[in-house]
XYZ file of C-alpha atoms in Angstrom:
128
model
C 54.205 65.213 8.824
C 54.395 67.914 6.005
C 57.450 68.856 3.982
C 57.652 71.513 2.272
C 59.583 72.292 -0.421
C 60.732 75.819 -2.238
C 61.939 76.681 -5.780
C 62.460 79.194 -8.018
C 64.868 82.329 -6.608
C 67.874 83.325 -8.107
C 69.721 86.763 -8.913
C 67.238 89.670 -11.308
C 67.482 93.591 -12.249
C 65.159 95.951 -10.126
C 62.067 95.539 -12.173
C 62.031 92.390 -12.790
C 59.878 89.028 -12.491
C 60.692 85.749 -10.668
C 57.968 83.293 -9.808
C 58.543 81.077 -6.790
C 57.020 77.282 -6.093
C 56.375 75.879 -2.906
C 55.520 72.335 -3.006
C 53.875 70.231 -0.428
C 53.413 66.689 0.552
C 52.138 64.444 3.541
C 48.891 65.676 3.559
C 45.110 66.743 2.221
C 46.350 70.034 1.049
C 43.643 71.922 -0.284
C 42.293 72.778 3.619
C 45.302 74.755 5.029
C 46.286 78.328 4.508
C 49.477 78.435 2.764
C 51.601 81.814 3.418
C 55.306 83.423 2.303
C 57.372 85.292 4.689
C 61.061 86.842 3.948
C 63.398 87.461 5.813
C 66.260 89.920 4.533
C 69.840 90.159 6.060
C 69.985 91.178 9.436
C 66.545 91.244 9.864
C 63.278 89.270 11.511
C 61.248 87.405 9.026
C 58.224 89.195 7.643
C 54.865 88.461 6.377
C 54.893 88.265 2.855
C 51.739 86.761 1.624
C 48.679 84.107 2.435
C 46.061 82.391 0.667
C 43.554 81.149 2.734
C 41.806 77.111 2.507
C 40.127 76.697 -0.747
C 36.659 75.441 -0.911
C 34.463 74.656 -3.491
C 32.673 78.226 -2.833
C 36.003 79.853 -2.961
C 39.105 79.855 -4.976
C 40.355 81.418 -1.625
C 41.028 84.705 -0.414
C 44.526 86.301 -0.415
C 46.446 88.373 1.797
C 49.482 91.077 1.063
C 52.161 92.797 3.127
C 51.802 96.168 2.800
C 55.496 96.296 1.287
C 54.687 93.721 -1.963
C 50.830 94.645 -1.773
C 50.119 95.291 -5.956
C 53.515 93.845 -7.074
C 53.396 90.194 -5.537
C 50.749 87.648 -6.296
C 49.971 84.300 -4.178
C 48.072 81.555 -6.016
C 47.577 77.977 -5.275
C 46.791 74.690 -7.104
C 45.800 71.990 -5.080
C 45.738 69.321 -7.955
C 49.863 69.684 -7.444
C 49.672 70.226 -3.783
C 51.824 73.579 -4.370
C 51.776 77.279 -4.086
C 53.098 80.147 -5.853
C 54.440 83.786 -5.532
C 54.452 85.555 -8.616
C 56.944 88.800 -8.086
C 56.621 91.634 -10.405
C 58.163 94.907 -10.606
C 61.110 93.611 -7.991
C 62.996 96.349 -5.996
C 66.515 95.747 -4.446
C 64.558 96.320 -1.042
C 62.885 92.635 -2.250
C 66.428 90.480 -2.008
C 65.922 88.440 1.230
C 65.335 84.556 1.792
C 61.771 83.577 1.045
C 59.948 81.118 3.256
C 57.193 78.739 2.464
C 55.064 77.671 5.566
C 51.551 76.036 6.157
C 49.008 76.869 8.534
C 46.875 73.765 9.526
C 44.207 75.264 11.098
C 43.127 76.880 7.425
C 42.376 80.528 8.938
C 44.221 83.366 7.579
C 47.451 84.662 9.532
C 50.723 86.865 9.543
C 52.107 85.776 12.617
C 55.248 83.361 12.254
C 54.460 81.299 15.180
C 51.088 80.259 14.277
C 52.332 78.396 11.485
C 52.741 74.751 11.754
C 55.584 73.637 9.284
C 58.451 75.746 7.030
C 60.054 75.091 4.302
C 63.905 75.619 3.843
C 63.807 78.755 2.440
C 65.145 79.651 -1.126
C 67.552 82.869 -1.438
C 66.222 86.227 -3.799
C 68.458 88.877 -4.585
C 67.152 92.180 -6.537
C 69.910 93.605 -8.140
C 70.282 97.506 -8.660
């Protein structure tokens, strides 16, 4: 079993930084692809982000919505079993709940139901 848990949103200005933290437990986490999807009010739940299994050839490769793509950065460190979105340069269009989830299989994906466990989700609002 793998829990997964999220930290860091709150309330910001447009154009403005907030840096969530997923953390993970349960299991050898270095081998999964870890992704963020959001899902703003009224709407489905959309890719965000993925980073891909890390292996000691590869710090491993990362994936972007096309909405975040050169404002949002996913990172990973697997000495702390826990992976990050760095959000920069935040637009009210950004405020949605932001999901954590793990992908055991390790191969990259931005389908929702390929993903194996969520986290609980942790609310971002982008003021105007």
């Amino acid at each position: 079993q793998v829990q997964l848990v999220e930290s860091g949103g709150g309330l910001v200005q447009a154009g403005g930084s907030l840096r969530l933290s997923c953390a993970a437990s349960g299991r050898t986490f270095s081998r999964y692809a870890m992704g963020w999807f959001r899902q703003a009010p009224g709407k489905g739940r959309e890719f965000t982000a993925v980073i891909i299994n890390w292996n000691r050839f590869s710090a491993g490769s990362t994936y972007y919505g096309d909405s975040v793509k050169g404002r949002f950065t996913i990172s990973r460190d697997n000495a702390k079993n826990t992976v990050y979105l760095q959000m920069d340069s935040l637009k009210p269009e950004d405020t949605a709940v932001y999901y954590c989830a793990i992908r055991l299989s390790g191969i990259m994906s931005k389908v929702i139901s390929e993903y194996d466990y969520w986290g609980q989700g942790t609310q971002v609002t982008v003021s105007s």
